[in-house]
Amino acid sequence: MEMTPDQCRAARALIKWNQQRLADAAGIGIATLTLFETGTSAPRSATVEVLERALRDAGVVFLEEGEMIDGGAGVRLRKQ
């Protein structure tokens, strides 16, 4: 499963990161992140992978569509 722009924004909100912090953690430009999160541009898969890895390292768990009874794709925090 590849992370969606909605999941990216929700994940940042869960861990209280702004776009700059995620861009820095993933080693990408903030413009690239903004274009992805707004759905303006689809980045390369490698870019989405580094974003997802940075969020996972910060404690985010990604949920695939259908994983929850009444929900689509989503995010939650990893149990500490």
Short mmCIF file of C-alpha atoms in Angstrom, two decimals:
data_model
loop_
_atom_site.label_atom_id
_atom_site.label_comp_id
_atom_site.label_asym_id
_atom_site.label_seq_id
_atom_site.Cartn_x
_atom_site.Cartn_y
_atom_site.Cartn_z
CA MET A 1 0.00 0.00 0.00
CA GLU A 2 1.27 3.47 -0.84
CA MET A 3 0.50 6.31 1.53
CA THR A 4 -2.13 8.78 0.31
CA PRO A 5 -1.95 12.57 0.66
CA ASP A 6 -4.79 12.42 3.22
CA GLN A 7 -2.89 9.85 5.28
CA CYS A 8 0.22 12.02 5.16
CA ARG A 9 -1.62 15.07 6.49
CA ALA A 10 -3.41 13.01 9.16
CA ALA A 11 -0.15 11.39 10.25
CA ARG A 12 1.54 14.77 10.64
CA ALA A 13 -1.39 15.97 12.73
CA LEU A 14 -1.17 12.92 15.01
CA ILE A 15 2.48 13.56 15.83
CA LYS A 16 2.12 17.36 15.75
CA TRP A 17 4.67 17.88 12.97
CA ASN A 18 4.51 20.76 10.53
CA GLN A 19 5.43 20.31 6.88
CA GLN A 20 8.98 21.57 7.39
CA ARG A 21 9.71 19.03 10.11
CA LEU A 22 8.49 16.13 7.96
CA ALA A 23 10.34 17.39 4.90
CA ASP A 24 13.54 17.63 6.95
CA ALA A 25 13.05 14.17 8.48
CA ALA A 26 12.47 12.67 5.03
CA GLY A 27 15.26 14.62 3.35
CA ILE A 28 13.02 16.21 0.73
CA GLY A 29 12.04 19.76 -0.13
CA ILE A 30 9.00 21.33 1.48
CA ALA A 31 7.65 22.22 -1.98
CA THR A 32 7.63 18.53 -2.92
CA LEU A 33 5.73 17.68 0.27
CA THR A 34 3.22 20.48 -0.27
CA LEU A 35 2.54 19.37 -3.85
CA PHE A 36 1.99 15.79 -2.64
CA GLU A 37 -0.28 16.69 0.28
CA THR A 38 -2.46 18.97 -1.83
CA GLY A 39 -2.73 16.40 -4.62
CA THR A 40 -1.26 18.88 -7.07
CA SER A 41 1.51 16.53 -8.15
CA ALA A 42 2.20 12.83 -7.72
CA PRO A 43 5.79 12.33 -6.54
CA ARG A 44 7.96 9.36 -7.39
CA SER A 45 7.32 6.22 -5.35
CA ALA A 46 10.74 6.63 -3.72
CA THR A 47 9.68 10.03 -2.37
CA VAL A 48 6.48 8.64 -0.87
CA GLU A 49 8.53 5.79 0.66
CA VAL A 50 10.92 8.17 2.47
CA LEU A 51 7.98 10.22 3.75
CA GLU A 52 6.23 7.11 5.01
CA ARG A 53 9.43 5.80 6.62
CA ALA A 54 9.96 9.10 8.48
CA LEU A 55 6.39 8.99 9.79
CA ARG A 56 6.67 5.32 10.80
CA ASP A 57 9.92 6.09 12.63
CA ALA A 58 8.02 8.80 14.53
CA GLY A 59 5.39 6.30 15.69
CA VAL A 60 2.71 6.36 12.99
CA VAL A 61 0.99 3.14 11.89
CA PHE A 62 -0.70 3.10 8.49
CA LEU A 63 -4.03 1.32 8.05
CA GLU A 64 -5.08 -0.04 4.68
CA GLU A 65 -8.56 0.38 3.28
CA GLY A 66 -10.83 -2.30 4.73
CA GLU A 67 -8.55 -2.98 7.70
CA MET A 68 -11.08 -1.38 10.04
CA ILE A 69 -14.73 -2.43 9.92
CA ASP A 70 -16.19 0.91 8.80
CA GLY A 71 -13.23 2.72 7.42
CA GLY A 72 -11.01 3.47 4.54
CA ALA A 73 -7.27 3.94 4.66
CA GLY A 74 -6.10 5.75 7.78
CA VAL A 75 -3.42 6.25 10.42
CA ARG A 76 -2.99 5.73 14.14
CA LEU A 77 -0.22 5.95 16.71
CA ARG A 78 1.91 2.93 17.54
CA LYS A 79 1.37 1.56 21.04
CA GLN A 80 4.20 2.76 23.26
#
